[in-house]
């Protein structure tokens, strides 16, 4: 090889910096101008259109039932996500178990709950008490096998009135968390499958049991893949709690805001209030998600180096 | 540095040598007509092998010859299709009762495996744990060794593989050679009576091969029983007690390394060695 490559490297030679006329894009400025005018028209409308009725909105947005509704929304989000994640782990492990019954049950569950809209689920669970007026806890099929064995009575230990158990809130929470379980199952399955097979083999070679390998090796590594979409799911779930209004859950945020709007014929300001409340809460969640992901990436890979190296000094 | 680790190894592994001497000549691994098929593809076509206690056996052969598969059969990462395999007098993966074979439970297989260390071509360290975490994981979780004692032992092992200052590093911060040395320390932490090496230097940059081979040589010097699948003929010749040449799922030739390497009797061995030596 000859040419520049074969020369001795000569570091540190100076050169004059490039000064060139940049390319101009006038059409971009035209587009920006048009959009600015449209934006100004929109802001003007916000302040002048009386239908917004800002004072009314501000007066009612922070009223006591609305603030209580915010707490209901937050608690429903947290609870349905927690149940959803636990359910998702179980379903994902079932799906990957290799047992045909478990695989089929998991697949069917996911198919059903991903296939039915959450709004329909919410209304369906709200009417579940039609199916079961009372809920019995006991041995299954007792009405068949007890007479067959010549036994009298039943094998039910206690019963609950469905209308006490399946109150609006429980029914709605059930609908949301069961549905979430199906989505989380897919996310967690993808996470588990993303972990290299060599990890399992190395753990097996060390004599670790299957459950230990799952808990100590596979799941922690799957988390890196699972956490970002779970953050998105949490934010989506917060918005979907508005569906509880159709169960109906009367103490819920959206229901309360709508109720105030209907009662006072000020429907639009209250819908805007709903937008603002959901925007505010999702913004907080998004900020939280940003920090969680940043932190998680650090402990997982890459910047762990900085922590160690930094700590050594 | 290599000299230093060697000294350490000899001191530490002394009891193992004594143990080996107590039962001279008896076989730690016995493979009898081992067959393994993946679907219709027959990878192992009847392997008969014996590894004595304290012996270092190197298995060489072209890729696809079944040497890695055989190694994975030894600790039951792969189920045999036919034949029998004993380690330490125990039938791997099965219990034989009145002429019938019963599969062992997962926990029983795990117990058998915990006595066999394995080092992989691609290291397979746990990326979410520190070097120390990697080494103490199995002793603490499987053997229920108190964490403090496991940590103490882990530090000794790190000293032995020449990485005492890397205890708190994460695997990805280490070079390939360092990762493989940690992987060896991790396997040794379970105090196995047999170590399996599956092409331990094949994924390494050439300049890092030596440091791993040094650790393995030190281990061999300490009396560890080792089965090493490798392409490092120099290691096989210097450290190995026996050499097995495999091709197409069968053992073509075996014997002392010097004998097989310098005077191969079989045509296929000659053809292979002419390419790699």
Coordinates of C-alpha atoms in Angstrom, one line a residue:
Chain A
X1 CA 0.0 0.0 0.0
X2 CA 1.3 3.4 -0.9
X3 CA -0.2 6.9 -0.7
X4 CA -1.3 8.8 2.4
X5 CA -1.7 5.6 4.5
X6 CA 1.9 4.7 4.3
X7 CA 3.1 8.1 5.5
X8 CA 4.2 8.8 9.0
X9 CA 1.2 10.3 10.9
X10 CA 1.8 14.0 11.4
X11 CA -0.5 15.1 14.3
X12 CA -1.2 18.7 15.2
X13 CA -1.0 20.4 11.8
X14 CA -3.2 23.5 11.8
X15 CA -5.8 24.4 9.1
X16 CA -8.1 27.4 8.5
X17 CA -11.7 26.7 9.6
X18 CA -14.3 26.5 6.8
X19 CA -16.4 29.6 6.3
X20 CA -19.2 29.0 3.8
X21 CA -22.6 30.7 3.1
X22 CA -25.3 28.3 4.5
X23 CA -28.2 27.1 2.3
X24 CA -31.4 29.2 2.9
X25 CA -34.9 27.7 3.2
X26 CA -37.5 30.5 2.5
X27 CA -40.4 28.0 2.2
X28 CA -39.9 27.0 5.8
X29 CA -40.3 30.6 6.9
X30 CA -43.6 30.9 4.9
X31 CA -45.0 27.7 6.5
X32 CA -43.9 28.9 10.0
X33 CA -45.7 32.3 9.3
X34 CA -49.0 30.6 8.3
X35 CA -48.9 28.3 11.4
X36 CA -48.2 31.3 13.7
X37 CA -51.3 33.1 12.3
X38 CA -53.5 30.0 12.9
X39 CA -52.1 29.6 16.4
X40 CA -52.9 33.2 17.2
X41 CA -56.5 32.7 15.9
X42 CA -56.9 29.7 18.2
X43 CA -55.6 31.5 21.3
X44 CA -57.9 34.4 20.5
X45 CA -60.8 32.1 20.3
X46 CA -59.9 30.5 23.7
X47 CA -60.2 33.9 25.3
X48 CA -63.2 35.4 23.5
X49 CA -65.6 32.5 22.9
X50 CA -68.0 32.6 25.9
X51 CA -68.7 28.9 25.7
X52 CA -65.4 28.3 27.5
X53 CA -66.6 30.1 30.5
X54 CA -63.2 30.1 32.2
X55 CA -64.3 31.5 35.6
X56 CA -67.0 28.8 36.0
X57 CA -64.5 26.1 35.1
X58 CA -61.9 27.4 37.6
X59 CA -64.5 27.6 40.3
X60 CA -65.6 24.0 39.8
X61 CA -62.4 22.3 38.8
X62 CA -61.2 22.1 42.3
X63 CA -64.4 21.5 44.1
X64 CA -64.4 18.7 46.7
X65 CA -66.1 15.9 44.7
X66 CA -63.8 16.6 41.8
X67 CA -60.6 16.4 43.9
X68 CA -62.0 13.2 45.4
X69 CA -62.5 12.0 41.9
X70 CA -58.8 12.6 41.2
X71 CA -57.9 10.4 44.0
X72 CA -60.2 7.6 42.8
X73 CA -58.6 7.9 39.4
X74 CA -55.1 7.6 40.8
X75 CA -56.0 4.7 43.1
X76 CA -57.7 2.9 40.2
X77 CA -54.6 3.4 38.0
X78 CA -52.2 2.1 40.7
X79 CA -54.4 -0.9 41.7
X80 CA -55.2 -2.0 38.2
X81 CA -51.6 -1.7 37.1
X82 CA -50.3 -3.7 40.1
X83 CA -52.9 -6.4 39.5
X84 CA -52.2 -6.3 35.8
X85 CA -48.5 -6.7 36.2
X86 CA -48.8 -9.7 38.6
X87 CA -51.4 -11.2 36.3
X88 CA -49.1 -10.5 33.4
X89 CA -46.2 -12.3 35.0
X90 CA -48.3 -15.3 35.7
X91 CA -49.8 -15.4 32.2
X92 CA -46.4 -14.9 30.6
X93 CA -44.8 -17.8 32.6
X94 CA -47.8 -20.0 31.8
X95 CA -47.4 -19.1 28.1
X96 CA -43.7 -20.1 28.1
X97 CA -44.2 -23.1 30.3
X98 CA -44.6 -25.7 27.5
X99 CA -47.6 -27.3 29.2
X100 CA -50.4 -27.4 26.5
X101 CA -53.2 -26.6 29.0
X102 CA -51.4 -23.7 30.6
X103 CA -50.3 -22.4 27.2
X104 CA -53.8 -22.6 25.7
X105 CA -55.4 -21.0 28.8
X106 CA -52.9 -18.1 28.7
X107 CA -53.3 -17.6 25.0
X108 CA -57.2 -17.7 25.2
X109 CA -57.1 -15.2 28.0
X110 CA -54.9 -12.8 26.1
X111 CA -57.0 -13.2 23.0
X112 CA -60.2 -12.4 24.8
X113 CA -59.1 -9.4 26.8
X114 CA -57.1 -7.9 24.0
X115 CA -59.9 -8.4 21.6
X116 CA -62.7 -6.8 23.5
X117 CA -62.7 -3.0 23.9
X118 CA -62.1 -1.7 27.4
X119 CA -65.3 0.3 27.3
X120 CA -67.3 -2.8 26.5
X121 CA -65.5 -4.7 29.3
X122 CA -66.3 -1.9 31.7
X123 CA -70.0 -2.0 31.0
X124 CA -70.0 -5.8 30.9
X125 CA -68.4 -6.0 34.4
X126 CA -70.8 -3.4 35.6
X127 CA -73.6 -5.8 34.8
X128 CA -71.9 -8.9 36.1
X129 CA -74.3 -9.1 39.0
X130 CA -76.9 -10.2 36.5
X131 CA -74.9 -13.4 36.0
X132 CA -74.2 -14.1 39.6
X133 CA -76.7 -12.7 42.2
X134 CA -74.7 -14.4 44.9
X135 CA -71.1 -15.7 44.9
X136 CA -70.4 -19.0 46.7
X137 CA -67.0 -20.1 47.9
X138 CA -66.8 -23.9 48.2
X139 CA -66.0 -27.1 46.2
X140 CA -67.0 -27.1 42.6
X141 CA -69.9 -29.0 41.0
X142 CA -71.3 -29.9 44.4
X143 CA -74.9 -30.0 43.1
X144 CA -73.8 -32.9 40.9
X145 CA -71.5 -35.0 43.0
X146 CA -73.1 -34.6 46.4
X147 CA -76.4 -36.3 45.5
X148 CA -74.5 -38.9 43.6
X149 CA -72.5 -39.8 46.7
X150 CA -75.7 -39.8 48.7
X151 CA -74.9 -36.7 50.6
X152 CA -77.3 -34.0 51.5
X153 CA -76.8 -30.2 51.6
X154 CA -74.0 -28.5 49.8
X155 CA -70.2 -28.0 49.9
X156 CA -70.4 -24.2 50.1
X157 CA -68.6 -22.5 52.9
X158 CA -69.8 -19.0 52.6
X159 CA -71.6 -16.8 50.2
X160 CA -71.5 -13.1 49.3
X161 CA -74.1 -11.0 47.7
X162 CA -72.8 -10.0 44.3
X163 CA -74.1 -6.5 44.6
X164 CA -72.0 -6.0 47.7
X165 CA -68.8 -7.4 46.1
X166 CA -69.3 -6.1 42.6
X167 CA -70.0 -2.5 43.4
X168 CA -69.2 -0.1 40.7
X169 CA -65.6 0.5 41.7
X170 CA -64.7 -3.2 42.2
X171 CA -66.4 -4.2 38.9
X172 CA -64.6 -1.4 37.0
X173 CA -61.3 -2.2 38.7
X174 CA -61.7 -5.8 37.7
X175 CA -62.4 -4.9 34.1
X176 CA -59.4 -2.6 33.8
X177 CA -56.9 -4.9 35.6
X178 CA -58.0 -8.1 33.8
X179 CA -57.6 -6.3 30.5
X180 CA -54.3 -4.9 31.6
X181 CA -53.1 -8.4 32.5
X182 CA -53.5 -9.4 28.9
X183 CA -51.3 -6.5 27.6
X184 CA -48.7 -6.9 30.4
X185 CA -48.5 -10.7 29.6
X186 CA -47.4 -9.9 26.1
X187 CA -44.9 -7.2 27.3
X188 CA -43.4 -9.5 30.0
X189 CA -43.3 -12.4 27.5
X190 CA -41.3 -10.3 25.1
X191 CA -39.0 -9.3 28.0
X192 CA -38.4 -12.9 29.2
X193 CA -37.7 -14.0 25.6
X194 CA -35.2 -11.2 25.1
X195 CA -32.9 -12.7 27.8
X196 CA -30.2 -14.8 26.2
X197 CA -30.6 -18.6 26.4
X198 CA -27.0 -18.8 27.6
X199 CA -28.1 -17.1 30.9
X200 CA -30.4 -20.0 31.7
X201 CA -27.8 -22.6 30.7
X202 CA -25.2 -21.0 32.9
X203 CA -27.6 -21.0 35.8
X204 CA -28.6 -24.5 35.2
X205 CA -24.9 -25.6 35.0
X206 CA -24.4 -24.0 38.4
X207 CA -27.2 -26.2 39.8
X208 CA -29.9 -23.5 40.2
X209 CA -33.5 -24.6 40.3
X210 CA -36.0 -23.4 37.7
X211 CA -37.8 -21.0 40.0
X212 CA -34.5 -19.5 41.2
X213 CA -33.3 -19.0 37.7
X214 CA -36.6 -17.2 36.9
X215 CA -36.5 -15.0 40.0
X216 CA -32.8 -14.3 40.3
X217 CA -31.5 -14.3 36.7
X218 CA -34.2 -14.1 34.0
X219 CA -36.8 -11.7 35.5
X220 CA -34.3 -9.0 36.6
X221 CA -32.8 -9.0 33.1
X222 CA -36.2 -8.9 31.5
X223 CA -37.1 -5.8 33.5
X224 CA -34.8 -3.6 31.3
X225 CA -37.0 -4.5 28.3
X226 CA -40.3 -4.5 30.3
X227 CA -40.0 -1.2 32.1
X228 CA -40.4 1.4 29.3
X229 CA -43.6 -0.1 27.8
X230 CA -45.0 -0.6 31.3
X231 CA -44.6 3.2 31.8
X232 CA -46.6 3.8 28.7
X233 CA -49.2 1.3 29.9
X234 CA -49.5 3.2 33.2
X235 CA -50.1 6.5 31.4
X236 CA -52.6 4.8 29.1
X237 CA -54.3 3.2 32.1
X238 CA -54.7 6.6 33.8
X239 CA -56.6 7.9 30.8
X240 CA -58.6 4.7 30.6
X241 CA -59.9 5.1 34.1
X242 CA -62.3 7.6 32.5
X243 CA -64.1 4.5 31.2
X244 CA -65.1 3.8 34.8
X245 CA -67.7 6.5 34.3
X246 CA -69.7 4.0 32.2
X247 CA -69.7 1.1 34.7
X248 CA -70.8 3.5 36.3
X249 CA -68.5 4.5 39.1
X250 CA -70.0 7.8 40.3
X251 CA -67.1 8.9 42.4
X252 CA -64.7 8.8 39.5
X253 CA -63.1 12.0 38.1
X254 CA -64.7 12.2 34.6
X255 CA -68.1 11.2 36.0
X256 CA -68.0 14.0 38.5
X257 CA -66.9 16.6 36.0
X258 CA -69.6 15.6 33.6
X259 CA -72.2 15.6 36.3
X260 CA -71.3 19.2 37.2
X261 CA -71.5 20.1 33.6
X262 CA -74.9 18.6 33.0
X263 CA -76.4 19.9 36.2
X264 CA -75.3 23.5 35.4
X265 CA -75.7 23.3 31.6
X266 CA -72.0 24.2 31.4
X267 CA -70.9 21.0 29.6
X268 CA -68.0 22.5 27.6
X269 CA -66.0 24.1 30.4
X270 CA -66.2 20.9 32.4
X271 CA -64.9 18.8 29.4
X272 CA -62.0 21.3 29.2
X273 CA -61.5 20.8 32.9
X274 CA -61.3 17.0 32.3
X275 CA -58.7 17.6 29.6
X276 CA -56.6 19.8 31.9
X277 CA -56.8 17.3 34.8
X278 CA -55.8 14.4 32.7
X279 CA -53.0 16.4 31.0
X280 CA -51.7 17.5 34.4
X281 CA -51.6 14.0 35.9
X282 CA -50.1 12.4 32.8
X283 CA -47.5 15.1 32.6
X284 CA -46.4 14.2 36.2
X285 CA -46.4 10.5 35.3
X286 CA -44.3 11.1 32.1
X287 CA -41.8 13.0 34.2
X288 CA -41.6 10.1 36.6
X289 CA -41.2 7.7 33.7
X290 CA -38.3 9.7 32.3
X291 CA -36.5 9.5 35.6
X292 CA -37.2 5.8 36.2
X293 CA -35.9 4.9 32.8
X294 CA -32.8 7.0 33.1
X295 CA -32.1 5.5 36.5
X296 CA -32.8 2.0 35.2
X297 CA -30.5 2.4 32.2
X298 CA -27.8 3.5 34.5
X299 CA -27.9 0.5 36.8
X300 CA -28.3 -1.8 33.9
X301 CA -25.6 -0.9 31.5
X302 CA -23.3 1.7 30.2
X303 CA -23.1 4.3 32.9
X304 CA -22.6 1.8 35.6
X305 CA -19.0 2.3 34.6
X306 CA -19.2 5.9 35.5
X307 CA -20.6 5.1 38.9
X308 CA -17.8 2.5 39.6
X309 CA -15.0 4.6 38.2
X310 CA -16.4 7.7 40.0
X311 CA -16.7 5.8 43.2
X312 CA -13.1 4.6 43.1
X313 CA -11.7 8.1 43.1
Chain B
X1 CA 1.3 -12.4 36.7
X2 CA 0.8 -15.9 35.4
X3 CA 3.6 -17.2 37.6
X4 CA 2.0 -15.7 40.7
X5 CA -1.5 -17.2 40.0
X6 CA 0.2 -20.6 39.5
X7 CA 1.7 -20.5 43.0
X8 CA -1.6 -19.6 44.5
X9 CA -3.3 -22.4 42.7
X10 CA -0.9 -25.0 43.9
X11 CA -1.4 -24.0 47.5
X12 CA -5.1 -23.9 47.3
X13 CA -5.8 -27.0 45.3
X14 CA -3.6 -29.2 47.4
X15 CA -6.5 -31.0 49.2
X16 CA -8.0 -31.8 45.8
X17 CA -4.9 -33.6 44.7
X18 CA -4.9 -35.6 48.0
X19 CA -8.5 -36.6 47.4
X20 CA -7.6 -37.6 43.8
X21 CA -4.7 -39.7 45.1
X22 CA -7.0 -41.5 47.5
X23 CA -8.9 -43.2 44.7
X24 CA -6.3 -43.6 42.0
X25 CA -7.3 -44.8 38.6
X26 CA -11.1 -44.7 39.2
X27 CA -13.1 -43.0 36.6
X28 CA -15.0 -39.8 37.4
X29 CA -16.9 -39.7 34.1
X30 CA -18.0 -42.8 32.3
X31 CA -19.7 -42.5 28.9
X32 CA -21.2 -45.6 27.5
X33 CA -22.4 -45.7 23.9
X34 CA -23.8 -42.1 24.1
X35 CA -26.1 -41.2 21.3
X36 CA -27.7 -37.8 20.7
X37 CA -30.1 -36.8 17.9
X38 CA -31.7 -33.5 17.2
X39 CA -34.8 -34.6 15.3
X40 CA -33.5 -36.7 12.4
X41 CA -29.9 -35.3 12.7
X42 CA -27.7 -37.7 14.7
X43 CA -25.0 -35.7 16.3
X44 CA -23.4 -38.3 18.6
X45 CA -23.2 -41.8 17.2
X46 CA -22.0 -43.8 20.2
X47 CA -19.4 -42.3 22.3
X48 CA -17.4 -44.4 24.8
X49 CA -15.1 -42.4 27.1
X50 CA -13.7 -42.5 30.6
X51 CA -12.2 -39.6 32.4
X52 CA -10.1 -40.5 35.5
X53 CA -10.1 -38.4 38.6
X54 CA -7.5 -35.6 38.2
X55 CA -7.2 -36.2 34.4
X56 CA -7.3 -33.3 31.9
X57 CA -8.9 -34.6 28.8
X58 CA -8.9 -32.4 25.7
X59 CA -11.4 -33.0 23.0
X60 CA -10.6 -31.7 19.5
X61 CA -12.2 -32.1 16.1
X62 CA -13.7 -30.1 13.3
X63 CA -16.8 -28.0 14.0
X64 CA -20.0 -29.9 13.9
X65 CA -18.2 -33.1 15.0
X66 CA -20.4 -33.2 18.2
X67 CA -17.7 -32.4 20.8
X68 CA -19.7 -29.5 22.4
X69 CA -22.9 -31.6 22.3
X70 CA -21.0 -34.4 24.1
X71 CA -19.8 -31.9 26.8
X72 CA -23.4 -30.7 27.3
X73 CA -24.5 -34.2 27.7
X74 CA -22.1 -34.7 30.6
X75 CA -24.0 -32.2 32.8
X76 CA -27.4 -33.1 31.2
X77 CA -27.9 -29.7 29.5
X78 CA -28.7 -32.1 26.6
X79 CA -30.6 -35.3 27.2
X80 CA -29.1 -38.4 25.7
X81 CA -31.0 -40.2 23.1
X82 CA -29.4 -43.5 23.9
X83 CA -26.6 -44.8 26.1
X84 CA -25.6 -44.1 29.6
X85 CA -23.4 -41.5 31.3
X86 CA -22.1 -41.6 34.9
X87 CA -20.4 -38.8 36.8
X88 CA -18.9 -39.6 40.2
X89 CA -20.7 -43.0 40.0
X90 CA -24.1 -41.4 39.6
X91 CA -26.2 -41.9 36.4
X92 CA -26.8 -38.5 35.0
X93 CA -30.4 -37.5 34.7
X94 CA -32.0 -40.8 35.6
X95 CA -32.5 -43.3 38.3
X96 CA -32.3 -47.0 37.5
X97 CA -34.7 -49.2 39.3
X98 CA -35.5 -52.9 38.5
X99 CA -34.2 -52.5 35.0
X100 CA -36.3 -49.4 34.3
X101 CA -35.1 -45.8 33.9
X102 CA -36.9 -43.0 35.8
X103 CA -36.3 -39.4 34.9
X104 CA -34.9 -37.4 37.8
X105 CA -36.8 -34.4 39.1
X106 CA -35.5 -30.9 38.2
X107 CA -34.2 -30.4 41.7
X108 CA -32.3 -33.7 41.6
X109 CA -30.7 -32.9 38.2
X110 CA -29.8 -29.5 39.7
X111 CA -28.1 -31.2 42.6
X112 CA -26.1 -33.4 40.2
X113 CA -25.1 -30.3 38.1
X114 CA -24.0 -28.4 41.2
X115 CA -21.0 -30.8 41.4
X116 CA -20.0 -30.1 37.8
X117 CA -18.6 -26.7 36.8
X118 CA -19.0 -25.5 33.3
X119 CA -17.3 -22.7 31.3
X120 CA -19.0 -21.5 28.1
X121 CA -17.6 -20.2 24.9
X122 CA -19.5 -17.0 25.3
X123 CA -18.8 -16.6 29.1
X124 CA -22.6 -16.2 29.9
X125 CA -21.8 -14.1 33.0
X126 CA -24.9 -12.5 34.6
X127 CA -24.8 -8.9 33.3
X128 CA -27.1 -7.5 36.0
X129 CA -24.7 -8.7 38.8
X130 CA -21.3 -7.5 39.7
X131 CA -18.3 -9.8 39.3
X132 CA -18.6 -10.6 43.0
X133 CA -22.4 -11.1 42.7
X134 CA -21.8 -13.5 39.8
X135 CA -19.5 -15.6 41.9
X136 CA -21.5 -15.8 45.1
X137 CA -24.9 -16.2 43.5
X138 CA -24.8 -20.0 43.2
X139 CA -23.1 -20.8 46.5
X140 CA -25.6 -18.5 48.4
X141 CA -28.7 -19.5 46.5
X142 CA -28.0 -23.2 45.9
X143 CA -25.7 -24.3 48.7
X144 CA -27.0 -21.8 51.3
X145 CA -23.5 -20.7 52.1
X146 CA -23.6 -17.6 54.3
X147 CA -23.0 -14.5 52.1
X148 CA -20.0 -13.3 54.2
X149 CA -18.3 -16.7 53.8
X150 CA -19.2 -16.9 50.1
X151 CA -17.7 -13.4 49.6
X152 CA -14.5 -14.4 51.3
X153 CA -14.2 -17.4 49.1
X154 CA -15.1 -15.4 46.0
X155 CA -12.2 -13.0 46.8
X156 CA -9.8 -15.9 47.1
X157 CA -11.0 -17.2 43.7
X158 CA -10.6 -13.7 42.1
X159 CA -7.1 -13.6 43.5
X160 CA -6.5 -17.0 42.0
X161 CA -7.7 -15.9 38.5
X162 CA -5.8 -12.7 38.8
X163 CA -8.7 -10.2 39.1
X164 CA -8.9 -9.2 42.8
X165 CA -9.5 -5.6 41.9
X166 CA -12.5 -6.3 39.7
X167 CA -14.9 -7.5 42.4
X168 CA -17.3 -4.6 42.0
X169 CA -17.1 -4.2 38.3
X170 CA -19.9 -5.3 36.0
X171 CA -19.1 -8.0 33.4
X172 CA -19.5 -5.6 30.4
X173 CA -16.7 -3.5 31.8
X174 CA -14.3 -6.3 31.5
X175 CA -12.4 -7.6 28.5
X176 CA -13.3 -11.0 27.1
X177 CA -10.4 -12.7 28.8
X178 CA -11.2 -11.1 32.1
X179 CA -14.9 -12.2 31.7
X180 CA -13.8 -15.7 31.0
X181 CA -11.6 -15.8 34.1
X182 CA -14.5 -14.6 36.2
X183 CA -16.7 -17.3 34.6
X184 CA -14.1 -19.9 35.7
X185 CA -14.1 -18.4 39.2
X186 CA -17.9 -18.5 39.2
X187 CA -17.8 -22.2 38.3
X188 CA -15.1 -23.0 40.9
X189 CA -17.1 -21.3 43.7
X190 CA -19.4 -24.3 43.7
X191 CA -16.3 -26.4 44.5
X192 CA -17.1 -28.9 41.7
X193 CA -15.3 -32.2 41.3
X194 CA -15.3 -31.8 37.5
X195 CA -14.9 -28.8 35.2
X196 CA -16.2 -28.7 31.7
X197 CA -14.8 -26.2 29.3
X198 CA -16.7 -25.6 26.0
X199 CA -14.2 -23.8 23.7
X200 CA -13.3 -21.4 26.4
X201 CA -11.0 -19.3 24.3
X202 CA -12.8 -19.4 20.9
X203 CA -14.6 -16.1 21.4
X204 CA -11.5 -14.2 22.6
X205 CA -9.2 -11.8 20.8
X206 CA -5.9 -13.7 20.1
X207 CA -3.9 -11.6 22.7
X208 CA -6.4 -12.5 25.5
X209 CA -6.2 -16.3 24.9
X210 CA -3.1 -16.7 27.0
X211 CA -4.4 -15.3 30.2
X212 CA -7.4 -17.8 30.2
X213 CA -5.2 -20.7 29.3
X214 CA -2.8 -19.8 32.2
X215 CA -5.7 -20.0 34.6
X216 CA -6.8 -23.3 33.2
X217 CA -3.2 -24.7 33.4
X218 CA -3.0 -23.6 37.0
X219 CA -6.3 -25.4 37.7
X220 CA -5.0 -28.5 36.0
X221 CA -1.8 -28.3 38.1
X222 CA -4.0 -28.3 41.2
X223 CA -5.4 -31.6 40.3
X224 CA -8.8 -30.6 39.0
X225 CA -10.5 -33.1 36.7
X226 CA -11.2 -31.3 33.4
X227 CA -12.8 -32.0 30.1
X228 CA -11.8 -29.3 27.6
X229 CA -13.3 -28.9 24.2
X230 CA -10.7 -26.7 22.4
X231 CA -8.8 -25.7 19.3
X232 CA -5.7 -24.8 21.3
X233 CA -3.4 -27.6 20.3
X234 CA -0.5 -26.1 22.3
X235 CA -2.6 -26.3 25.5
X236 CA -3.7 -29.8 24.6
X237 CA -0.1 -30.9 24.2
X238 CA 1.3 -29.2 27.3
X239 CA -1.5 -29.5 29.8
X240 CA -3.7 -32.4 28.6
X241 CA -3.2 -35.9 30.0
X242 CA -5.2 -37.3 27.1
X243 CA -6.5 -36.2 23.8
X244 CA -9.6 -37.3 22.0
X245 CA -10.2 -36.6 18.4
X246 CA -13.8 -36.6 17.4
X247 CA -15.3 -36.4 13.9
X248 CA -18.9 -36.9 12.7
X249 CA -20.2 -37.9 16.1
X250 CA -17.7 -40.6 16.9
X251 CA -14.4 -40.8 18.7
X252 CA -11.9 -41.4 15.8
X253 CA -8.8 -41.6 17.9
X254 CA -7.6 -41.1 21.5
X255 CA -4.5 -41.4 23.5
X256 CA -1.7 -39.3 25.0
X257 CA -1.6 -35.8 23.4
X258 CA 2.0 -36.2 22.2
X259 CA 1.2 -39.5 20.6
X260 CA -2.0 -38.3 18.8
X261 CA -0.6 -35.0 17.7
X262 CA 2.8 -36.1 16.4
X263 CA 1.8 -39.5 15.2
X264 CA -1.9 -39.6 14.3
X265 CA -2.8 -43.1 13.1
X266 CA -6.1 -42.3 11.5
X267 CA -6.5 -40.6 8.1
X268 CA -9.2 -38.2 9.4
X269 CA -7.0 -37.2 12.3
X270 CA -4.1 -36.6 10.0
X271 CA -6.3 -34.5 7.7
X272 CA -7.6 -32.4 10.5
X273 CA -4.2 -31.9 12.2
X274 CA -2.6 -30.9 8.9
X275 CA -5.1 -28.0 8.8
X276 CA -4.8 -26.7 12.4
X277 CA -1.2 -27.4 13.3

